[in-house]
XYZ file of C-alpha atoms in Angstrom:
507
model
C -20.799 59.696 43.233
C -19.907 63.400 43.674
C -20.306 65.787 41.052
C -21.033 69.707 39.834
C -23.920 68.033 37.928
C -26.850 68.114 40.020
C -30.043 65.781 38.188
C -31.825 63.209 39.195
C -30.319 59.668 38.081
C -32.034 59.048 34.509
C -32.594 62.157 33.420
C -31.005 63.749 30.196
C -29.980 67.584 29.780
C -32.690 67.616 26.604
C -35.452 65.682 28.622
C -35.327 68.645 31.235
C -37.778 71.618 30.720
C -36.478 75.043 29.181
C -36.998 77.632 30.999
C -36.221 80.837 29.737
C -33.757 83.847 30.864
C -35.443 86.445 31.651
C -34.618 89.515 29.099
C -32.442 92.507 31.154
C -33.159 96.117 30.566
C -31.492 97.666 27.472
C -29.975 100.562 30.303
C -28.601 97.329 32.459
C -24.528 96.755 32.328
C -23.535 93.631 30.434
C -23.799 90.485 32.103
C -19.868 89.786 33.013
C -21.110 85.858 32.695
C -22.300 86.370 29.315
C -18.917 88.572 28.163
C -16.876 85.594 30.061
C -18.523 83.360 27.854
C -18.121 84.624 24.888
C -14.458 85.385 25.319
C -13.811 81.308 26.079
C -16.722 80.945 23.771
C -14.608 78.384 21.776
C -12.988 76.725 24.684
C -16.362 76.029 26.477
C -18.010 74.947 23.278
C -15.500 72.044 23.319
C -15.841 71.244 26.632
C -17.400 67.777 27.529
C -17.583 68.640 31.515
C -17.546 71.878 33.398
C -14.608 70.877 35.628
C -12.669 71.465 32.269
C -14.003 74.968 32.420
C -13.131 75.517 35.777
C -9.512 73.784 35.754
C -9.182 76.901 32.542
C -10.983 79.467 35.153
C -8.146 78.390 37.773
C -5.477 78.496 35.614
C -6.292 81.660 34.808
C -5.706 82.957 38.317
C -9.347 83.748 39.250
C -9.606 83.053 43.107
C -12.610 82.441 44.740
C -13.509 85.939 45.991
C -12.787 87.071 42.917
C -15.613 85.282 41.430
C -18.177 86.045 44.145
C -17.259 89.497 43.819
C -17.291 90.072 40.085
C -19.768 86.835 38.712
C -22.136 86.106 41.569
C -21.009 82.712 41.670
C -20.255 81.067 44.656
C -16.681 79.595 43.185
C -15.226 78.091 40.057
C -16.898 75.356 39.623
C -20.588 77.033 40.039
C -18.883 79.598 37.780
C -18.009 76.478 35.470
C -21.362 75.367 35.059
C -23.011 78.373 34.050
C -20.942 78.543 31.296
C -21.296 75.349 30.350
C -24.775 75.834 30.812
C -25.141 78.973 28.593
C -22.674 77.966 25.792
C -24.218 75.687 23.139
C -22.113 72.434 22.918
C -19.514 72.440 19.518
C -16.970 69.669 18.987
C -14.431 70.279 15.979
C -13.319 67.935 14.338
C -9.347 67.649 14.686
C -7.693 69.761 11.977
C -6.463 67.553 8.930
C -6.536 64.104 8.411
C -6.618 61.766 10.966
C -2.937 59.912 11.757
C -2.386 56.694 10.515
C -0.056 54.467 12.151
C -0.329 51.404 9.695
C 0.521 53.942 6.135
C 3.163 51.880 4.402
C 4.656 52.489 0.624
C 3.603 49.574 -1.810
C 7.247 49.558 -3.240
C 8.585 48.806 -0.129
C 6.340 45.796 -0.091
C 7.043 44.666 -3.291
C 10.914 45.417 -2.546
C 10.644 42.706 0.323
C 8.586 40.218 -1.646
C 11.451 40.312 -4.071
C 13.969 40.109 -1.289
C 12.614 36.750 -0.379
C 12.090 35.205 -3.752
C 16.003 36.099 -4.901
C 17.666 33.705 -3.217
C 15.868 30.681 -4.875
C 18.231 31.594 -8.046
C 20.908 30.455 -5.538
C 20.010 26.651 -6.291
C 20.919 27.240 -9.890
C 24.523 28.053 -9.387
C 24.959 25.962 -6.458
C 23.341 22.643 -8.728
C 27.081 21.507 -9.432
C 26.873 20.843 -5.049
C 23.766 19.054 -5.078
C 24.664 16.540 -8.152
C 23.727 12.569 -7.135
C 21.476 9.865 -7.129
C 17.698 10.881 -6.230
C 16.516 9.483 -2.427
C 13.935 7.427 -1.512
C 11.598 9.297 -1.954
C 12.416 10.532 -5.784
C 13.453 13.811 -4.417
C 16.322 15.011 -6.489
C 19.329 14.708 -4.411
C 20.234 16.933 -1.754
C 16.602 17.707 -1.413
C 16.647 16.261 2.262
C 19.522 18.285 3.838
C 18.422 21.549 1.812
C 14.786 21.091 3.278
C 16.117 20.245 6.588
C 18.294 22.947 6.909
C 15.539 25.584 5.455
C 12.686 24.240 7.570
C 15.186 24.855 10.910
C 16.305 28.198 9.956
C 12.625 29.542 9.118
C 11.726 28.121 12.883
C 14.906 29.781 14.722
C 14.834 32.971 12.657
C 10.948 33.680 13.422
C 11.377 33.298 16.581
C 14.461 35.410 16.595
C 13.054 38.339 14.813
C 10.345 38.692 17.310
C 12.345 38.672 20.168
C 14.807 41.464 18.125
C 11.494 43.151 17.333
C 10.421 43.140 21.140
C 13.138 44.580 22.211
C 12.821 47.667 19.123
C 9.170 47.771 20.718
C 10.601 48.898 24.038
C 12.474 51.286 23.125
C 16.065 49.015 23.149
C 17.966 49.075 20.046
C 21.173 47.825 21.680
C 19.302 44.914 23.036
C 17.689 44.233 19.702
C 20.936 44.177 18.249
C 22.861 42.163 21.056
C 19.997 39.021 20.887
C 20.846 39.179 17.160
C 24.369 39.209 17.509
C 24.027 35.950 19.763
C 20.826 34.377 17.730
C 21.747 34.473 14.421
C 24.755 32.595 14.796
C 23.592 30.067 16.876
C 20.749 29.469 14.098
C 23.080 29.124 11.700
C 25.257 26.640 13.354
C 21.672 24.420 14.155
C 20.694 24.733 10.566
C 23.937 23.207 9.321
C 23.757 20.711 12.083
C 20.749 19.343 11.368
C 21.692 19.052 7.204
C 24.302 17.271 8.327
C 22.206 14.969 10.552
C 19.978 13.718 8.162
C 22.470 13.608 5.190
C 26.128 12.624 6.850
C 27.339 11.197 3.412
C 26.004 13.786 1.174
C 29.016 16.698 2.060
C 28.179 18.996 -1.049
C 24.141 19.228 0.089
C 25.635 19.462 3.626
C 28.029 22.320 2.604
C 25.123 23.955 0.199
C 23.102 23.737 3.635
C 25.455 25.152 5.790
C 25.460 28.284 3.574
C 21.225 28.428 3.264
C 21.581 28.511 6.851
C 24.211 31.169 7.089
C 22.584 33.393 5.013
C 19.198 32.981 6.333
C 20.306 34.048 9.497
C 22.492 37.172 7.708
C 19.198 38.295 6.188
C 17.030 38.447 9.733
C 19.593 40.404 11.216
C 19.077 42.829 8.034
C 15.717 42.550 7.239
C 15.147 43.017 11.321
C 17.031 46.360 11.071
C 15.287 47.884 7.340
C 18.192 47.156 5.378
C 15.798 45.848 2.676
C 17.781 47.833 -0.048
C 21.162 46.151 0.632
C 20.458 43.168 1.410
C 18.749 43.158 -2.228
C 22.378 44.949 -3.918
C 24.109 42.045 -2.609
C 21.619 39.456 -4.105
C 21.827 41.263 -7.413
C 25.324 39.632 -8.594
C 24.058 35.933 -7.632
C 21.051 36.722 -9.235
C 22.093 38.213 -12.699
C 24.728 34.999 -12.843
C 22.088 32.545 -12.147
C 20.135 34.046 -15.028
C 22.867 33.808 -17.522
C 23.619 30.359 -16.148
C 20.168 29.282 -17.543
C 20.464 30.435 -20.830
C 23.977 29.326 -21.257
C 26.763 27.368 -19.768
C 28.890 28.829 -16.709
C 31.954 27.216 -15.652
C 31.531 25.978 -12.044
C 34.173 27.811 -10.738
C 32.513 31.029 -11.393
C 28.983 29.827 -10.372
C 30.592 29.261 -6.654
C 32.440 32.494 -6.601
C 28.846 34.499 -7.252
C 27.338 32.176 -5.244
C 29.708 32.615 -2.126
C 30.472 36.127 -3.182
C 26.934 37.152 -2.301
C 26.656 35.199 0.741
C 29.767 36.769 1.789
C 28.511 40.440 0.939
C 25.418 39.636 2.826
C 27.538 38.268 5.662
C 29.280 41.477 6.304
C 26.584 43.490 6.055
C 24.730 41.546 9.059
C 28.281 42.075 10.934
C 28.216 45.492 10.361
C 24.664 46.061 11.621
C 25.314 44.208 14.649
C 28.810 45.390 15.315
C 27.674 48.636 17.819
C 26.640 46.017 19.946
C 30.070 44.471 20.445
C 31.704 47.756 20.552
C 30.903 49.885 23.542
C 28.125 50.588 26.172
C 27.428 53.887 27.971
C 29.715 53.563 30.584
C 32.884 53.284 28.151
C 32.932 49.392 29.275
C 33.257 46.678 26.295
C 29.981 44.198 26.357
C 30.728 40.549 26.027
C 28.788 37.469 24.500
C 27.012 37.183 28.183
C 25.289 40.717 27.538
C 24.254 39.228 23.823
C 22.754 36.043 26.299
C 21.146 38.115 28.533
C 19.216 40.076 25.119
C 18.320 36.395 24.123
C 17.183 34.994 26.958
C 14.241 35.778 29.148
C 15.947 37.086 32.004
C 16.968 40.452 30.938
C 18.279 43.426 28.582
C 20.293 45.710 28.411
C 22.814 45.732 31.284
C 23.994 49.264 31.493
C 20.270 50.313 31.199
C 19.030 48.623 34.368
C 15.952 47.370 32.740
C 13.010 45.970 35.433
C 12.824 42.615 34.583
C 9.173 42.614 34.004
C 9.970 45.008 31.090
C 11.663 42.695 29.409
C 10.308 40.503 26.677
C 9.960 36.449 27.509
C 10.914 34.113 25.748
C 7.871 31.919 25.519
C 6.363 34.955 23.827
C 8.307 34.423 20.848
C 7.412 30.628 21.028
C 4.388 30.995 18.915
C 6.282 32.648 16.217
C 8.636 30.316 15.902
C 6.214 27.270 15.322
C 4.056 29.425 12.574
C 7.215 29.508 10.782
C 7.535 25.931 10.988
C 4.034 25.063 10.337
C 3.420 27.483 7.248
C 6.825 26.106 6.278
C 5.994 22.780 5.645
C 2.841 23.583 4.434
C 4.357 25.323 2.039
C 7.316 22.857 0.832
C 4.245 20.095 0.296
C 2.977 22.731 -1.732
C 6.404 23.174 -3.531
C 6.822 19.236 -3.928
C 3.332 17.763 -4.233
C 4.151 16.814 -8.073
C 7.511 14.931 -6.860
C 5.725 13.024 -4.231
C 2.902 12.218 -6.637
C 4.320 11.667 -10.100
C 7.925 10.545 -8.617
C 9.159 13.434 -11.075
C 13.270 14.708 -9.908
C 12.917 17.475 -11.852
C 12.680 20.801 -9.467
C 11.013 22.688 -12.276
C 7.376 20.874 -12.067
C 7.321 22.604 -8.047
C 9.223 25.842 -8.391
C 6.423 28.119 -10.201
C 4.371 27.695 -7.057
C 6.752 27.663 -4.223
C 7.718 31.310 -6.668
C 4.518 32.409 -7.067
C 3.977 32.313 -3.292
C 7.375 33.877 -2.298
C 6.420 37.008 -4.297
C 3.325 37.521 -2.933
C 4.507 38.341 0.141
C 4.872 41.594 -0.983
C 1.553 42.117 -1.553
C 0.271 40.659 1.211
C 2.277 42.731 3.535
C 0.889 46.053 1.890
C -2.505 44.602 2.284
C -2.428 43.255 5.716
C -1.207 47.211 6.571
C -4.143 48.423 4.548
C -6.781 46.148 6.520
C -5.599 47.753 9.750
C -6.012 51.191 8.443
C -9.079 50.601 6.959
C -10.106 48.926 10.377
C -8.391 51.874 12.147
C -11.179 54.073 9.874
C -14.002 52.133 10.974
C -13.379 52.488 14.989
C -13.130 55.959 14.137
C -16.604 56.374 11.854
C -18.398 53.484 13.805
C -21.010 54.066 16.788
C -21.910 50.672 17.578
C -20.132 47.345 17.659
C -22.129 45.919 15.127
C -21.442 48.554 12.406
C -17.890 48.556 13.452
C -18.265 44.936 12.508
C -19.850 44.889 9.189
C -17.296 47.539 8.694
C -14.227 45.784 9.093
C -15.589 42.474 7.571
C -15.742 44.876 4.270
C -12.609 45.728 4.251
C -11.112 42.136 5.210
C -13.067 40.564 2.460
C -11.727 43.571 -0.070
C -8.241 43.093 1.286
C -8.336 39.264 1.168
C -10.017 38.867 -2.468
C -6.724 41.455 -3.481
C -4.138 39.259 -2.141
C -5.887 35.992 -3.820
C -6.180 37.922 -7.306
C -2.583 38.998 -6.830
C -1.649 35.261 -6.035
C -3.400 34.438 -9.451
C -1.982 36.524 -11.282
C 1.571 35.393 -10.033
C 1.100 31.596 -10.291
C -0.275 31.877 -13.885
C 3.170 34.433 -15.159
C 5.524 31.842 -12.982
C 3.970 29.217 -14.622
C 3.985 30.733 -18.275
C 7.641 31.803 -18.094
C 9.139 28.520 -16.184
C 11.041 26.479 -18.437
C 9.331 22.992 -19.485
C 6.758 24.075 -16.331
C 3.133 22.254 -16.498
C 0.020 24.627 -16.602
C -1.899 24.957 -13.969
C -4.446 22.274 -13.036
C -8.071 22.963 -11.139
C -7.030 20.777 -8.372
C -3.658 22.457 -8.108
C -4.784 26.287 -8.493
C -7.361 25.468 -5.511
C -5.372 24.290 -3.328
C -2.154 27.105 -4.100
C -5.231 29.897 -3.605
C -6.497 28.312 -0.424
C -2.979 28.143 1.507
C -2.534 31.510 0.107
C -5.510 32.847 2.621
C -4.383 30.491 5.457
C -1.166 32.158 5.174
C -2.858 35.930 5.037
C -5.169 34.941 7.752
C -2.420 33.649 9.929
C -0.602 36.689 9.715
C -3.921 38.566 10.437
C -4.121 37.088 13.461
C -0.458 37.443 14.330
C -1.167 40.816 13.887
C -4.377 40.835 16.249
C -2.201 38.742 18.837
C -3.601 35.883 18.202
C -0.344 34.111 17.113
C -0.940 30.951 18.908
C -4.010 30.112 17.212
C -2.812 30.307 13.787
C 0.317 28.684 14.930
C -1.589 25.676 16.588
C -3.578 25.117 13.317
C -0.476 25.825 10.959
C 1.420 23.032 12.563
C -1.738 20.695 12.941
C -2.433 21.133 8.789
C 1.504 20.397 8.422
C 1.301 17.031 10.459
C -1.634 16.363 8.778
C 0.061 16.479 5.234
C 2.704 15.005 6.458
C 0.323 11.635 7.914
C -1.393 11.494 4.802
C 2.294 10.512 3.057
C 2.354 6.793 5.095
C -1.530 6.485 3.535
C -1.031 4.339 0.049
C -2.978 5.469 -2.616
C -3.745 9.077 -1.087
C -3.221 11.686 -3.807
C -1.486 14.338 -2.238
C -3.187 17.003 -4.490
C -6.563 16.262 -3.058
C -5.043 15.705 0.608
C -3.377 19.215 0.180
C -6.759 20.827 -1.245
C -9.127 19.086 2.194
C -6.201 20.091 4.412
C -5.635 23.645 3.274
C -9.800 24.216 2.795
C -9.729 23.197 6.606
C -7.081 25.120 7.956
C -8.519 28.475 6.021
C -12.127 27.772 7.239
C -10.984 27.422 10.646
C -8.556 30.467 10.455
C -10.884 33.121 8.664
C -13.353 31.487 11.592
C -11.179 33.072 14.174
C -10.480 36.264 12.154
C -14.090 36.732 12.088
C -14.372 36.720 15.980
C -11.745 38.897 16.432
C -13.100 41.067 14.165
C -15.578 42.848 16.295
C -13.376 43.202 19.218
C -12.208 46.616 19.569
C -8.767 45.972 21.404
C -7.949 43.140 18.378
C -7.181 46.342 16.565
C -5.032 48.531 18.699
């Protein structure tokens, strides 16, 4: 290798012998090195090679004559080096605090946690839909379609946000918006589909279905876009009639018109969001459904733009995301119904405090997952070695982690204290609520590292499991869900753990 520094291989600048300047007469001129130096005194101090010194020397217009005739030096770069040479080494710190890409508002958090858990007050004014015989199973009725439905949305809808948030990544709002505009319909459309596949003579789940799906869909295009705030002013109507609705008797009329009033509201407000992408491209030309295709697919973007196709997100990127919704979904609705499936119970209040609890802390767990990765940001910052930069982030995920649990905690015991005719919490039943709650967190840690696939893979494998354990006779499902859940969070925080130390896990 070429270079301006000239030492033998192994050899440090402070192993090297000093060997001192020799003193000039007090009646000598100044050394023009030594006034050079300390006029870029500052610059030089900073510098971590001398070729930065001598791009600055250059820049400044000094040719190499110049410097033979006024330094002694035989060009820049020998010019370079003596200053770096003579200049003791200082490197500031940058001025203010450091940026932090991951800084996110708790009440925005909290705002979206809410967001989520507001539509389950949709099931008490739609209950006049879902009125029947209970199933096979002792589900109340409808439960099939609903489930159905919800457990098809939350798989489409995943997957579509990350291919809408792909495209924001790169820079392409009109894509983003285009793949919703074509996505969120067709997700909609499957979700009511596949109600109506496993419940043909059950129209009023079917049609209560059909909506879930609808609006499901509505919100991704709006929580996709940050339109947390009105997508919450349109569930506010629903939601202040379903609370009067439990306290005293609503005519069913009115219970619909809230009911499809918000859905509606929410409707529009996707519309809107997505309408600039049905409007008009650069060129003045009107884009069709094919451009909204081309957004959805893998194959391509924005037309006008010309996009290379390698820029373009793929679809089996989004793949992963898709099954984690599925998996943590029906990990979630055993959760929700392990008391039914035990007990035989129909009534929807024994399941909802937990299925509620979890909803909520969402929020929570959003905030923290963005405070882990600015802690973590910290610590490859402060951190000289790998192994500190370890121990250093395994702090932070075990403060970050035991915050979301307490939160959890805290949220099962108030849904369970102010649910009417709700059970208190057993030992077996807490467990098992706190231990999905961290293979939840931990699978959206490792979404966040990019390791989606994992956490999808054991997501869906603890989900099949659950679901296996049902053909078992005399299996509680309390105890399956506690050895199922323990498994899937050992495993998970397993693979957290080695991603920890890995540097580009945290970019």
């Amino acid at each position: 290798m070429s270079g301006s520094i000239r030492m033998p291989p192994g050899s440090r600048p402070d192993t090297l012998p000093h060997v001192p300047r020799q003193r000039r007469p007090s009646w000598a001129e100044p050394d023009p090195v030594d006034e050079l130096a300390n006029r870029l005194e500052e610059f030089v101090a900073a510098a971590v090679h001398p070729d930065e010194i001598a791009a600055l020397l250059e820049s400044d217009g000094m040719s190499d004559d110049q410097i033979r005739e006024k330094y002694g030096c035989k060009d820049s770069f020998s010019l370079a080096e003596e200053l770096y040479e003579r200049v003791e080494r200082r490197h500031p710190e940058p001025e203010g605090p450091a940026h932090d890409p991951w800084e996110i508002g708790l009440l925005g958090c909290l705002l979206r946690g809410v967001v989520f858990a507001l539509p389950g007050l949709g099931y008490v004014l739609g209950a006049p839909l879902l009125a029947g015989p209970q199933d096979g199973l002792g589900l109340p009725a409808g439960t099939v379609p609903l489930l159905a439905g919800a457990l098809c949305g939350w798989t489409w809808n995943q997957g579509l946000a990350h291919r809408a948030y792909s495209w924001l990544g790169l820079g392409d709002k009109a894509a983003s918006r285009r793949s919703l505009l074509v996505g969120a319909p067709m997700g909609a459309l499957l979700g009511s589909l596949v109600a109506l596949a496993v419940a043909p003579g059950h129209l009023g789940a079917v049609a209560f279905a059909a909506g879930q799906s609808c609006y499901l869909a509505a919100a991704t295009v709006l929580l996709v876009m940050g339109r947390e705030r009105a997508l919450l002013a349109a569930l506010l109507p629903m939601a202040a009639g379903a609370v009067l609705a439990m306290t005293q008797p609503v005519p069913e009329v009115a219970r619909l018109a809230l009911l499809f009033g918000s859905l509606g509201i929410v409707g529009a407000l996707a519309a809107i969001e997505v309408a600039p992408a049905v409007r008009q491209s650069g060129d003045g030309t009107r884009i069709g459904w094919s451009a909204g295709f081309a957004a959805l697919l893998p194959f391509g973007g924005a037309q006008e733009t010309r996009r290379p196709r390698s820029a373009s997100p793929w679809l089996a990127g989004s793949l992963p995301y898709a099954f984690f919704g599925l998996g943590s979904g029906v990990l979630v609705v055993f959760v929700a119904l392990g008391d039914v499936l035990a007990d035989g119970s129909s009534t929807a209040a024994v399941a909802a405090p937990a299925a509620v609890a979890l909803t909520l802390s969402m929020g929570p767990a959003e905030w923290l997952l963005h405070r882990f990765r600015s802690g973590s940001l910290a610590g490859l910052r402060s951190s000289s070695t790998s192994r500190e930069f370890w121990r250093t982030t395994a702090g932070t995920l075990v403060k970050c982690l035991s915050g979301y649990l307490a939160a959890l905690f805290l949220l099962s015991l108030a849904t369970a204290a102010l649910w009417p005719h709700a059970p208190g919490l057993g030992g077996v039943r807490l467990t098992a609520l706190l231990l999905l709650g961290v293979v939840l967190w931990t699978g959206l840690l490792l979404q966040s590292f990019g390791a989606v696939l994992s956490a999808a893979v054991v997501c869906c494998a603890a989900g099949l499991a659950q679901a296996g354990a049902l053909l078992v006779d005399g299996v509680s499902p309390h105890l399956v869900g506690l050895v199922v859940y323990g498994a899937a969070a050992a495993v998970l925080a397993t693979l957290v753990c080695w991603q920890l130390g890995r540097a580009t896990a945290h970019r």
